[in-house]
């Protein structure tokens, strides 16, 4: 008589790069004979793949571990072993076991292949510690992977680690130096995903546009993009995230313009616009050079959607520096902007600087910059009303009670998953994974509304814009009230 397979649940925290690791863990567990469950109350083993990029991520990781430990209570669950994996393990190692008796094992990012061993040792009461050199591992196409993102969108990690030395960042110490996967491995993984009917492939790394410099002596990302776009053809989208202003080239953008499969979308974290602050951060460039870069993107790829991120409250940032950043954002009119308040991280040079900024000042600057961006996004979205969009249908949300139509969560080529809002799509006969043509009918601050099919702009468009303006005024009033209450999470 065969014993029932052990049920394992995996909780993935942090960014898409961590999600890929979690999906590889799931694939390895399934291949090793474990049963996968999404219900932590049913799991006999829970693996939490953690992030510790900033203080809030570390706090979320600890809180999640404590929440998952509650399933060891027989009245709440069946958990017999709780494993911490990922960057929190790399950062704190055996200290986690010493300070958290709830844990039964520690596994670093280099030890993913041994996840089955870790679980068996934990179930045997050994409290195993697997902490290999972070630079010694990068997954490839031969490793099993179980997609957890709905099946229509999949990420491919083209490289691991980072060789930049930004003053605020601990990624190089957690993940090791930058190292690219061979292009043949990436292409093989893409072919497998497309054969599984994935409709959107998203390429990621800490510095995606740097791809290949360690293997070939120069960036080969433009070549890789072109090859992957040809694989996607007309049936799937290709998107990439996390460019770096020092490594993105004109040739990359030219390939994007040449290949219809590639989404006209560039994610370029700039972090600041003040030359002085950027030098304190250990970064090159300034608002003027970044502005020329953005202008060039728009010239080479008309209609491109641009996303960036900024850090406010970095040690030594003056009000003058912040105003320079605000002016830069107003001038460049990015489609999407993420703003972080600076978080001092142990082990970074910025954390030891004496000129730290008060938290109240950081949050005030966050609110002011986000309000500038909200106004920009409203104008961007109002201009889209009545225009056609190609949308990837993701999941059903319900039905419109007034008209009886189905309502679906969808995204356009100009919206990346999780960070850019969604498009609420009305239509009948739709299925998750479809790519359909639609017409934009309205907008909120970060989300759009659309109806399947295309139509000539006219009265409906004028009414849509009027309704959008009324909604925007109401939302703006509500947001001003909520912003007074504190920073949104």
GROMACS .gro file of C-alpha atoms in nm:
model
  489
    1UNK     CA    1   0.000   0.000   0.000
    2UNK     CA    2   0.148   0.334  -0.110
    3UNK     CA    3   0.159   0.627   0.131
    4UNK     CA    4  -0.032   0.938   0.031
    5UNK     CA    5   0.195   1.208  -0.117
    6UNK     CA    6   0.281   1.495   0.114
    7UNK     CA    7   0.081   1.809   0.036
    8UNK     CA    8   0.292   2.122  -0.004
    9UNK     CA    9   0.185   2.484  -0.039
   10UNK     CA   10   0.414   2.757  -0.172
   11UNK     CA   11   0.362   3.125  -0.088
   12UNK     CA   12   0.546   3.366  -0.321
   13UNK     CA   13   0.630   3.718  -0.204
   14UNK     CA   14   0.797   4.007  -0.381
   15UNK     CA   15   0.865   4.070  -0.747
   16UNK     CA   16   0.814   3.871  -1.067
   17UNK     CA   17   1.175   3.749  -1.050
   18UNK     CA   18   1.088   3.580  -0.721
   19UNK     CA   19   0.770   3.442  -0.877
   20UNK     CA   20   0.977   3.258  -1.139
   21UNK     CA   21   1.178   3.095  -0.858
   22UNK     CA   22   0.853   2.994  -0.687
   23UNK     CA   23   0.721   2.839  -1.007
   24UNK     CA   24   1.042   2.639  -1.045
   25UNK     CA   25   1.005   2.523  -0.683
   26UNK     CA   26   0.650   2.411  -0.762
   27UNK     CA   27   0.768   2.223  -1.071
   28UNK     CA   28   1.046   2.048  -0.878
   29UNK     CA   29   0.807   1.949  -0.600
   30UNK     CA   30   0.556   1.803  -0.844
   31UNK     CA   31   0.831   1.612  -1.026
   32UNK     CA   32   0.955   1.481  -0.689
   33UNK     CA   33   0.618   1.327  -0.607
   34UNK     CA   34   0.475   1.591  -0.375
   35UNK     CA   35   0.116   1.706  -0.411
   36UNK     CA   36   0.066   2.079  -0.463
   37UNK     CA   37  -0.211   2.265  -0.286
   38UNK     CA   38  -0.309   2.632  -0.298
   39UNK     CA   39  -0.492   2.603   0.036
   40UNK     CA   40  -0.254   2.656   0.330
   41UNK     CA   41  -0.505   2.491   0.561
   42UNK     CA   42  -0.458   2.167   0.363
   43UNK     CA   43  -0.079   2.185   0.334
   44UNK     CA   44   0.139   1.955   0.542
   45UNK     CA   45   0.441   2.164   0.444
   46UNK     CA   46   0.440   2.536   0.367
   47UNK     CA   47   0.730   2.699   0.181
   48UNK     CA   48   0.739   3.080   0.191
   49UNK     CA   49   0.960   3.225  -0.083
   50UNK     CA   50   1.051   3.563   0.061
   51UNK     CA   51   1.166   3.909  -0.045
   52UNK     CA   52   1.383   4.144   0.162
   53UNK     CA   53   1.463   4.419  -0.090
   54UNK     CA   54   1.341   4.693   0.145
   55UNK     CA   55   1.229   4.706   0.506
   56UNK     CA   56   0.860   4.674   0.418
   57UNK     CA   57   0.932   4.356   0.222
   58UNK     CA   58   1.118   4.207   0.518
   59UNK     CA   59   0.831   4.296   0.749
   60UNK     CA   60   0.582   4.138   0.508
   61UNK     CA   61   0.796   3.823   0.495
   62UNK     CA   62   0.811   3.790   0.875
   63UNK     CA   63   0.438   3.860   0.908
   64UNK     CA   64   0.359   3.598   0.643
   65UNK     CA   65   0.577   3.337   0.814
   66UNK     CA   66   0.399   3.401   1.144
   67UNK     CA   67   0.059   3.379   0.972
   68UNK     CA   68   0.153   3.050   0.804
   69UNK     CA   69   0.279   2.910   1.136
   70UNK     CA   70  -0.076   2.932   1.267
   71UNK     CA   71  -0.166   2.640   1.039
   72UNK     CA   72   0.038   2.420   1.272
   73UNK     CA   73  -0.254   2.452   1.513
   74UNK     CA   74  -0.461   2.138   1.453
   75UNK     CA   75  -0.780   2.341   1.473
   76UNK     CA   76  -0.666   2.558   1.179
   77UNK     CA   77  -0.459   2.335   0.953
   78UNK     CA   78  -0.236   2.033   0.897
   79UNK     CA   79   0.107   2.197   0.871
   80UNK     CA   80   0.395   1.989   1.006
   81UNK     CA   81   0.684   2.192   0.864
   82UNK     CA   82   0.730   2.559   0.773
   83UNK     CA   83   1.023   2.641   0.543
   84UNK     CA   84   1.160   2.990   0.473
   85UNK     CA   85   1.315   3.029   0.128
   86UNK     CA   86   1.443   3.312  -0.089
   87UNK     CA   87   1.619   3.639  -0.017
   88UNK     CA   88   1.532   3.659   0.354
   89UNK     CA   89   1.719   3.330   0.398
   90UNK     CA   90   2.018   3.464   0.204
   91UNK     CA   91   2.024   3.775   0.419
   92UNK     CA   92   1.975   3.635   0.770
   93UNK     CA   93   2.051   3.263   0.739
   94UNK     CA   94   2.063   3.068   1.066
   95UNK     CA   95   1.961   3.379   1.259
   96UNK     CA   96   1.607   3.309   1.139
   97UNK     CA   97   1.601   2.967   1.304
   98UNK     CA   98   1.746   3.110   1.625
   99UNK     CA   99   1.489   3.389   1.649
  100UNK     CA  100   1.183   3.212   1.505
  101UNK     CA  101   1.107   2.877   1.668
  102UNK     CA  102   0.811   2.851   1.430
  103UNK     CA  103   1.049   2.768   1.144
  104UNK     CA  104   1.155   2.415   1.053
  105UNK     CA  105   1.410   2.485   0.780
  106UNK     CA  106   1.597   2.753   0.586
  107UNK     CA  107   1.669   2.743   0.212
  108UNK     CA  108   1.855   3.008   0.009
  109UNK     CA  109   1.806   3.108  -0.353
  110UNK     CA  110   2.094   2.884  -0.468
  111UNK     CA  111   1.935   2.573  -0.319
  112UNK     CA  112   1.608   2.552  -0.510
  113UNK     CA  113   1.705   2.217  -0.664
  114UNK     CA  114   1.729   2.066  -0.314
  115UNK     CA  115   1.379   2.170  -0.204
  116UNK     CA  116   1.265   1.806  -0.176
  117UNK     CA  117   1.564   1.723   0.046
  118UNK     CA  118   1.494   2.025   0.265
  119UNK     CA  119   1.132   1.922   0.313
  120UNK     CA  120   1.214   1.562   0.398
  121UNK     CA  121   1.477   1.671   0.649
  122UNK     CA  122   1.234   1.917   0.807
  123UNK     CA  123   0.964   1.651   0.839
  124UNK     CA  124   1.225   1.431   1.011
  125UNK     CA  125   1.278   1.705   1.270
  126UNK     CA  126   1.626   1.811   1.158
  127UNK     CA  127   1.565   2.188   1.102
  128UNK     CA  128   1.790   2.186   0.789
  129UNK     CA  129   1.989   2.486   0.669
  130UNK     CA  130   2.071   2.502   0.295
  131UNK     CA  131   2.260   2.823   0.217
  132UNK     CA  132   2.474   2.787  -0.094
  133UNK     CA  133   2.660   3.064  -0.276
  134UNK     CA  134   2.391   3.284  -0.442
  135UNK     CA  135   2.615   3.323  -0.750
  136UNK     CA  136   2.626   2.948  -0.806
  137UNK     CA  137   2.273   2.903  -0.941
  138UNK     CA  138   2.054   3.020  -1.225
  139UNK     CA  139   1.761   2.817  -1.352
  140UNK     CA  140   1.737   2.702  -1.713
  141UNK     CA  141   1.489   2.550  -1.957
  142UNK     CA  142   1.560   2.194  -1.842
  143UNK     CA  143   1.413   2.256  -1.497
  144UNK     CA  144   1.043   2.184  -1.446
  145UNK     CA  145   0.820   2.483  -1.384
  146UNK     CA  146   0.455   2.509  -1.282
  147UNK     CA  147   0.297   2.836  -1.393
  148UNK     CA  148   0.096   3.013  -1.127
  149UNK     CA  149  -0.002   3.329  -1.316
  150UNK     CA  150  -0.319   3.200  -1.480
  151UNK     CA  151  -0.145   3.035  -1.772
  152UNK     CA  152  -0.178   3.324  -2.019
  153UNK     CA  153   0.115   3.533  -1.900
  154UNK     CA  154   0.458   3.392  -1.815
  155UNK     CA  155   0.784   3.552  -1.710
  156UNK     CA  156   1.126   3.442  -1.835
  157UNK     CA  157   1.425   3.542  -1.625
  158UNK     CA  158   1.703   3.608  -1.878
  159UNK     CA  159   1.970   3.681  -1.617
  160UNK     CA  160   2.026   3.664  -1.243
  161UNK     CA  161   2.205   3.893  -0.997
  162UNK     CA  162   2.338   4.245  -1.038
  163UNK     CA  163   2.682   4.401  -1.081
  164UNK     CA  164   2.578   4.762  -1.019
  165UNK     CA  165   2.665   4.909  -0.681
  166UNK     CA  166   2.384   5.151  -0.604
  167UNK     CA  167   2.423   5.301  -0.256
  168UNK     CA  168   2.073   5.200  -0.143
  169UNK     CA  169   2.052   4.844  -0.277
  170UNK     CA  170   2.138   4.504  -0.128
  171UNK     CA  171   2.055   4.293  -0.435
  172UNK     CA  172   2.420   4.219  -0.532
  173UNK     CA  173   2.487   4.076  -0.185
  174UNK     CA  174   2.167   3.870  -0.196
  175UNK     CA  175   2.175   3.742  -0.554
  176UNK     CA  176   2.540   3.767  -0.658
  177UNK     CA  177   2.699   3.924  -0.964
  178UNK     CA  178   2.513   3.962  -1.294
  179UNK     CA  179   2.508   3.644  -1.501
  180UNK     CA  180   2.312   3.578  -1.819
  181UNK     CA  181   2.149   3.258  -1.936
  182UNK     CA  182   2.261   3.126  -2.275
  183UNK     CA  183   2.026   3.246  -2.548
  184UNK     CA  184   1.954   2.888  -2.657
  185UNK     CA  185   1.814   2.812  -2.311
  186UNK     CA  186   1.591   3.120  -2.318
  187UNK     CA  187   1.461   3.042  -2.667
  188UNK     CA  188   1.389   2.682  -2.568
  189UNK     CA  189   1.191   2.798  -2.266
  190UNK     CA  190   0.994   3.043  -2.480
  191UNK     CA  191   0.909   2.769  -2.731
  192UNK     CA  192   0.781   2.550  -2.448
  193UNK     CA  193   0.567   2.831  -2.306
  194UNK     CA  194   0.419   2.918  -2.645
  195UNK     CA  195   0.341   2.551  -2.705
  196UNK     CA  196   0.149   2.562  -2.375
  197UNK     CA  197  -0.061   2.847  -2.526
  198UNK     CA  198   0.090   3.129  -2.325
  199UNK     CA  199  -0.022   3.459  -2.480
  200UNK     CA  200   0.223   3.700  -2.320
  201UNK     CA  201   0.591   3.641  -2.245
  202UNK     CA  202   0.762   3.895  -2.019
  203UNK     CA  203   1.141   3.909  -2.003
  204UNK     CA  204   1.292   4.013  -1.669
  205UNK     CA  205   1.624   4.051  -1.487
  206UNK     CA  206   1.773   4.310  -1.251
  207UNK     CA  207   1.907   4.489  -1.560
  208UNK     CA  208   1.741   4.323  -1.857
  209UNK     CA  209   1.897   4.542  -2.127
  210UNK     CA  210   2.245   4.440  -2.003
  211UNK     CA  211   2.174   4.082  -2.114
  212UNK     CA  212   2.473   3.898  -2.260
  213UNK     CA  213   2.754   4.132  -2.154
  214UNK     CA  214   2.906   3.866  -1.928
  215UNK     CA  215   2.875   3.588  -2.187
  216UNK     CA  216   2.955   3.769  -2.511
  217UNK     CA  217   3.144   4.083  -2.405
  218UNK     CA  218   2.860   4.309  -2.521
  219UNK     CA  219   2.485   4.336  -2.482
  220UNK     CA  220   2.301   4.089  -2.703
  221UNK     CA  221   1.956   4.186  -2.582
  222UNK     CA  222   1.846   4.338  -2.914
  223UNK     CA  223   1.929   4.011  -3.092
  224UNK     CA  224   1.748   3.809  -2.826
  225UNK     CA  225   1.441   4.032  -2.854
  226UNK     CA  226   1.429   3.989  -3.230
  227UNK     CA  227   1.453   3.609  -3.208
  228UNK     CA  228   1.186   3.587  -2.940
  229UNK     CA  229   0.955   3.821  -3.131
  230UNK     CA  230   0.979   3.595  -3.434
  231UNK     CA  231   0.880   3.299  -3.215
  232UNK     CA  232   0.579   3.488  -3.079
  233UNK     CA  233   0.465   3.584  -3.428
  234UNK     CA  234   0.109   3.713  -3.445
  235UNK     CA  235  -0.028   3.491  -3.170
  236UNK     CA  236   0.142   3.624  -2.855
  237UNK     CA  237   0.278   3.942  -2.704
  238UNK     CA  238   0.639   3.994  -2.598
  239UNK     CA  239   0.712   4.243  -2.321
  240UNK     CA  240   1.025   4.321  -2.123
  241UNK     CA  241   1.081   4.501  -1.793
  242UNK     CA  242   1.367   4.660  -1.596
  243UNK     CA  243   1.583   4.845  -1.847
  244UNK     CA  244   1.878   5.047  -1.718
  245UNK     CA  245   1.962   5.391  -1.861
  246UNK     CA  246   2.326   5.289  -1.905
  247UNK     CA  247   2.257   4.967  -2.096
  248UNK     CA  248   1.951   5.035  -2.311
  249UNK     CA  249   2.056   5.109  -2.669
  250UNK     CA  250   1.897   5.260  -2.978
  251UNK     CA  251   1.918   4.920  -3.143
  252UNK     CA  252   1.693   4.768  -2.876
  253UNK     CA  253   1.426   5.031  -2.941
  254UNK     CA  254   1.466   4.992  -3.318
  255UNK     CA  255   1.398   4.618  -3.284
  256UNK     CA  256   1.088   4.701  -3.081
  257UNK     CA  257   0.966   4.924  -3.364
  258UNK     CA  258   1.040   4.657  -3.626
  259UNK     CA  259   0.868   4.364  -3.451
  260UNK     CA  260   0.488   4.388  -3.405
  261UNK     CA  261   0.489   4.115  -3.138
  262UNK     CA  262   0.685   4.338  -2.897
  263UNK     CA  263   0.467   4.560  -2.680
  264UNK     CA  264   0.548   4.931  -2.726
  265UNK     CA  265   0.631   4.961  -2.358
  266UNK     CA  266   0.959   5.051  -2.187
  267UNK     CA  267   1.013   5.015  -1.813
  268UNK     CA  268   1.314   5.230  -1.721
  269UNK     CA  269   1.371   5.284  -1.345
  270UNK     CA  270   1.551   5.620  -1.323
  271UNK     CA  271   1.535   5.667  -0.942
  272UNK     CA  272   1.581   6.047  -0.955
  273UNK     CA  273   1.646   6.344  -1.186
  274UNK     CA  274   1.885   6.550  -0.971
  275UNK     CA  275   2.245   6.495  -1.077
  276UNK     CA  276   2.359   6.552  -0.718
  277UNK     CA  277   2.121   6.293  -0.572
  278UNK     CA  278   2.199   6.042  -0.846
  279UNK     CA  279   2.570   6.070  -0.765
  280UNK     CA  280   2.492   6.013  -0.396
  281UNK     CA  281   2.301   5.702  -0.508
  282UNK     CA  282   2.603   5.580  -0.702
  283UNK     CA  283   2.430   5.630  -1.037
  284UNK     CA  284   2.520   5.826  -1.350
  285UNK     CA  285   2.302   6.055  -1.555
  286UNK     CA  286   2.078   6.349  -1.471
  287UNK     CA  287   1.745   6.495  -1.573
  288UNK     CA  288   1.889   6.646  -1.892
  289UNK     CA  289   2.048   6.323  -2.018
  290UNK     CA  290   1.745   6.120  -1.914
  291UNK     CA  291   1.520   6.364  -2.099
  292UNK     CA  292   1.722   6.314  -2.418
  293UNK     CA  293   1.693   5.938  -2.371
  294UNK     CA  294   1.315   5.957  -2.336
  295UNK     CA  295   1.285   6.189  -2.637
  296UNK     CA  296   1.484   5.940  -2.842
  297UNK     CA  297   1.256   5.653  -2.738
  298UNK     CA  298   0.951   5.851  -2.847
  299UNK     CA  299   1.116   5.940  -3.178
  300UNK     CA  300   1.215   5.581  -3.257
  301UNK     CA  301   0.893   5.424  -3.126
  302UNK     CA  302   0.599   5.666  -3.160
  303UNK     CA  303   0.324   5.596  -2.909
  304UNK     CA  304   0.550   5.405  -2.671
  305UNK     CA  305   0.426   5.375  -2.312
  306UNK     CA  306   0.696   5.469  -2.063
  307UNK     CA  307   0.712   5.350  -1.705
  308UNK     CA  308   0.968   5.455  -1.445
  309UNK     CA  309   1.027   5.453  -1.068
  310UNK     CA  310   1.170   5.713  -0.834
  311UNK     CA  311   1.301   5.720  -0.477
  312UNK     CA  312   1.215   6.024  -0.264
  313UNK     CA  313   1.376   6.109   0.068
  314UNK     CA  314   1.718   5.968  -0.014
  315UNK     CA  315   1.979   6.087   0.241
  316UNK     CA  316   2.085   6.441   0.157
  317UNK     CA  317   1.794   6.511  -0.082
  318UNK     CA  318   1.705   6.878  -0.046
  319UNK     CA  319   1.378   7.048  -0.132
  320UNK     CA  320   1.556   7.192  -0.436
  321UNK     CA  321   1.653   6.840  -0.548
  322UNK     CA  322   1.295   6.725  -0.501
  323UNK     CA  323   1.157   7.020  -0.699
  324UNK     CA  324   1.395   6.929  -0.981
  325UNK     CA  325   1.246   6.578  -0.979
  326UNK     CA  326   0.890   6.717  -0.983
  327UNK     CA  327   0.972   6.943  -1.278
  328UNK     CA  328   1.124   6.649  -1.464
  329UNK     CA  329   0.812   6.435  -1.413
  330UNK     CA  330   0.585   6.718  -1.530
  331UNK     CA  331   0.797   6.771  -1.840
  332UNK     CA  332   0.837   6.405  -1.942
  333UNK     CA  333   0.475   6.299  -1.877
  334UNK     CA  334   0.543   5.930  -1.820
  335UNK     CA  335   0.251   5.692  -1.867
  336UNK     CA  336   0.324   5.509  -1.542
  337UNK     CA  337   0.532   5.609  -1.240
  338UNK     CA  338   0.606   5.422  -0.918
  339UNK     CA  339   0.735   5.616  -0.619
  340UNK     CA  340   0.914   5.471  -0.317
  341UNK     CA  341   1.011   5.646   0.003
  342UNK     CA  342   1.375   5.572   0.079
  343UNK     CA  343   1.430   5.280   0.317
  344UNK     CA  344   1.771   5.254   0.490
  345UNK     CA  345   1.894   4.898   0.444
  346UNK     CA  346   2.159   4.746   0.667
  347UNK     CA  347   2.477   4.675   0.474
  348UNK     CA  348   2.437   4.960   0.224
  349UNK     CA  349   2.650   5.273   0.220
  350UNK     CA  350   2.345   5.502   0.215
  351UNK     CA  351   2.215   5.361   0.544
  352UNK     CA  352   2.519   5.493   0.732
  353UNK     CA  353   2.496   5.848   0.598
  354UNK     CA  354   2.439   6.111   0.868
  355UNK     CA  355   2.198   6.321   0.658
  356UNK     CA  356   1.893   6.092   0.678
  357UNK     CA  357   1.556   6.251   0.594
  358UNK     CA  358   1.270   6.254   0.846
  359UNK     CA  359   0.992   6.008   0.765
  360UNK     CA  360   0.733   6.287   0.763
  361UNK     CA  361   0.929   6.469   0.493
  362UNK     CA  362   0.963   6.149   0.287
  363UNK     CA  363   0.590   6.086   0.300
  364UNK     CA  364   0.508   6.446   0.213
  365UNK     CA  365   0.733   6.427  -0.093
  366UNK     CA  366   0.576   6.095  -0.188
  367UNK     CA  367   0.227   6.247  -0.178
  368UNK     CA  368   0.325   6.554  -0.376
  369UNK     CA  369   0.497   6.358  -0.651
  370UNK     CA  370   0.216   6.104  -0.676
  371UNK     CA  371  -0.040   6.384  -0.712
  372UNK     CA  372   0.158   6.526  -1.004
  373UNK     CA  373   0.161   6.184  -1.169
  374UNK     CA  374  -0.211   6.128  -1.107
  375UNK     CA  375  -0.292   6.445  -1.298
  376UNK     CA  376  -0.070   6.330  -1.585
  377UNK     CA  377  -0.230   5.984  -1.598
  378UNK     CA  378  -0.580   6.135  -1.603
  379UNK     CA  379  -0.491   6.337  -1.911
  380UNK     CA  380  -0.330   6.036  -2.079
  381UNK     CA  381  -0.637   5.822  -2.017
  382UNK     CA  382  -0.891   6.086  -2.122
  383UNK     CA  383  -0.719   6.102  -2.462
  384UNK     CA  384  -0.774   5.727  -2.506
  385UNK     CA  385  -1.155   5.741  -2.482
  386UNK     CA  386  -1.310   5.637  -2.812
  387UNK     CA  387  -0.983   5.486  -2.935
  388UNK     CA  388  -0.930   5.119  -3.029
  389UNK     CA  389  -0.714   4.895  -2.812
  390UNK     CA  390  -0.597   4.537  -2.837
  391UNK     CA  391  -0.664   4.361  -2.505
  392UNK     CA  392  -0.556   4.037  -2.343
  393UNK     CA  393  -0.854   3.889  -2.157
  394UNK     CA  394  -0.745   3.762  -1.815
  395UNK     CA  395  -1.041   3.658  -1.598
  396UNK     CA  396  -1.416   3.713  -1.548
  397UNK     CA  397  -1.523   3.968  -1.287
  398UNK     CA  398  -1.903   3.945  -1.305
  399UNK     CA  399  -2.183   4.093  -1.511
  400UNK     CA  400  -2.309   4.442  -1.584
  401UNK     CA  401  -2.651   4.442  -1.417
  402UNK     CA  402  -2.780   4.721  -1.637
  403UNK     CA  403  -2.694   4.570  -1.977
  404UNK     CA  404  -2.640   4.207  -1.888
  405UNK     CA  405  -2.293   4.194  -2.042
  406UNK     CA  406  -2.002   4.005  -1.894
  407UNK     CA  407  -1.727   4.212  -1.730
  408UNK     CA  408  -1.370   4.092  -1.761
  409UNK     CA  409  -1.030   4.193  -1.629
  410UNK     CA  410  -0.806   4.266  -1.927
  411UNK     CA  411  -0.485   4.449  -2.013
  412UNK     CA  412  -0.356   4.636  -2.314
  413UNK     CA  413  -0.007   4.633  -2.459
  414UNK     CA  414   0.049   4.949  -2.256
  415UNK     CA  415  -0.033   4.787  -1.918
  416UNK     CA  416   0.208   4.548  -1.746
  417UNK     CA  417   0.067   4.300  -1.492
  418UNK     CA  418   0.020   4.409  -1.129
  419UNK     CA  419   0.173   4.756  -1.156
  420UNK     CA  420  -0.018   4.955  -1.421
  421UNK     CA  421  -0.386   4.903  -1.347
  422UNK     CA  422  -0.627   4.702  -1.562
  423UNK     CA  423  -0.893   4.751  -1.827
  424UNK     CA  424  -1.249   4.654  -1.734
  425UNK     CA  425  -1.380   4.495  -2.052
  426UNK     CA  426  -1.747   4.440  -2.137
  427UNK     CA  427  -1.835   4.174  -2.391
  428UNK     CA  428  -1.999   3.840  -2.462
  429UNK     CA  429  -1.846   3.510  -2.568
  430UNK     CA  430  -1.504   3.600  -2.433
  431UNK     CA  431  -1.253   3.353  -2.288
  432UNK     CA  432  -0.944   3.399  -2.069
  433UNK     CA  433  -0.636   3.409  -2.288
  434UNK     CA  434  -0.807   3.569  -2.586
  435UNK     CA  435  -0.651   3.873  -2.751
  436UNK     CA  436  -0.940   4.089  -2.872
  437UNK     CA  437  -1.001   4.429  -3.025
  438UNK     CA  438  -1.196   4.674  -2.811
  439UNK     CA  439  -1.291   5.040  -2.781
  440UNK     CA  440  -1.209   5.251  -2.475
  441UNK     CA  441  -1.529   5.389  -2.321
  442UNK     CA  442  -1.409   5.548  -1.997
  443UNK     CA  443  -1.127   5.589  -1.749
  444UNK     CA  444  -1.045   5.614  -1.383
  445UNK     CA  445  -0.712   5.730  -1.248
  446UNK     CA  446  -0.520   5.412  -1.321
  447UNK     CA  447  -0.779   5.185  -1.488
  448UNK     CA  448  -0.964   5.194  -1.819
  449UNK     CA  449  -1.310   5.078  -1.930
  450UNK     CA  450  -1.368   4.924  -2.272
  451UNK     CA  451  -1.620   4.730  -2.479
  452UNK     CA  452  -1.526   4.443  -2.707
  453UNK     CA  453  -1.532   4.537  -3.075
  454UNK     CA  454  -1.449   4.861  -3.251
  455UNK     CA  455  -1.677   5.145  -3.349
  456UNK     CA  456  -1.662   5.489  -3.506
  457UNK     CA  457  -1.605   5.768  -3.252
  458UNK     CA  458  -1.902   5.996  -3.213
  459UNK     CA  459  -2.165   6.075  -2.957
  460UNK     CA  460  -2.063   5.781  -2.739
  461UNK     CA  461  -1.706   5.905  -2.733
  462UNK     CA  462  -1.816   6.257  -2.635
  463UNK     CA  463  -2.040   6.118  -2.362
  464UNK     CA  464  -1.759   5.889  -2.245
  465UNK     CA  465  -1.519   6.180  -2.211
  466UNK     CA  466  -1.777   6.386  -2.024
  467UNK     CA  467  -1.848   6.099  -1.786
  468UNK     CA  468  -1.475   6.041  -1.741
  469UNK     CA  469  -1.426   6.407  -1.649
  470UNK     CA  470  -1.708   6.389  -1.393
  471UNK     CA  471  -1.561   6.069  -1.244
  472UNK     CA  472  -1.214   6.223  -1.236
  473UNK     CA  473  -1.333   6.527  -1.040
  474UNK     CA  474  -1.505   6.302  -0.787
  475UNK     CA  475  -1.203   6.071  -0.761
  476UNK     CA  476  -0.965   6.365  -0.728
  477UNK     CA  477  -1.170   6.497  -0.436
  478UNK     CA  478  -1.173   6.153  -0.271
  479UNK     CA  479  -0.798   6.109  -0.325
  480UNK     CA  480  -0.713   6.446  -0.173
  481UNK     CA  481  -0.900   6.335   0.136
  482UNK     CA  482  -0.729   5.997   0.150
  483UNK     CA  483  -0.385   6.148   0.090
  484UNK     CA  484  -0.431   6.366   0.396
  485UNK     CA  485  -0.471   6.049   0.600
  486UNK     CA  486  -0.127   5.920   0.504
  487UNK     CA  487   0.065   5.734   0.239
  488UNK     CA  488  -0.123   5.460   0.055
  489UNK     CA  489   0.030   5.116   0.076
   0.00000   0.00000   0.00000
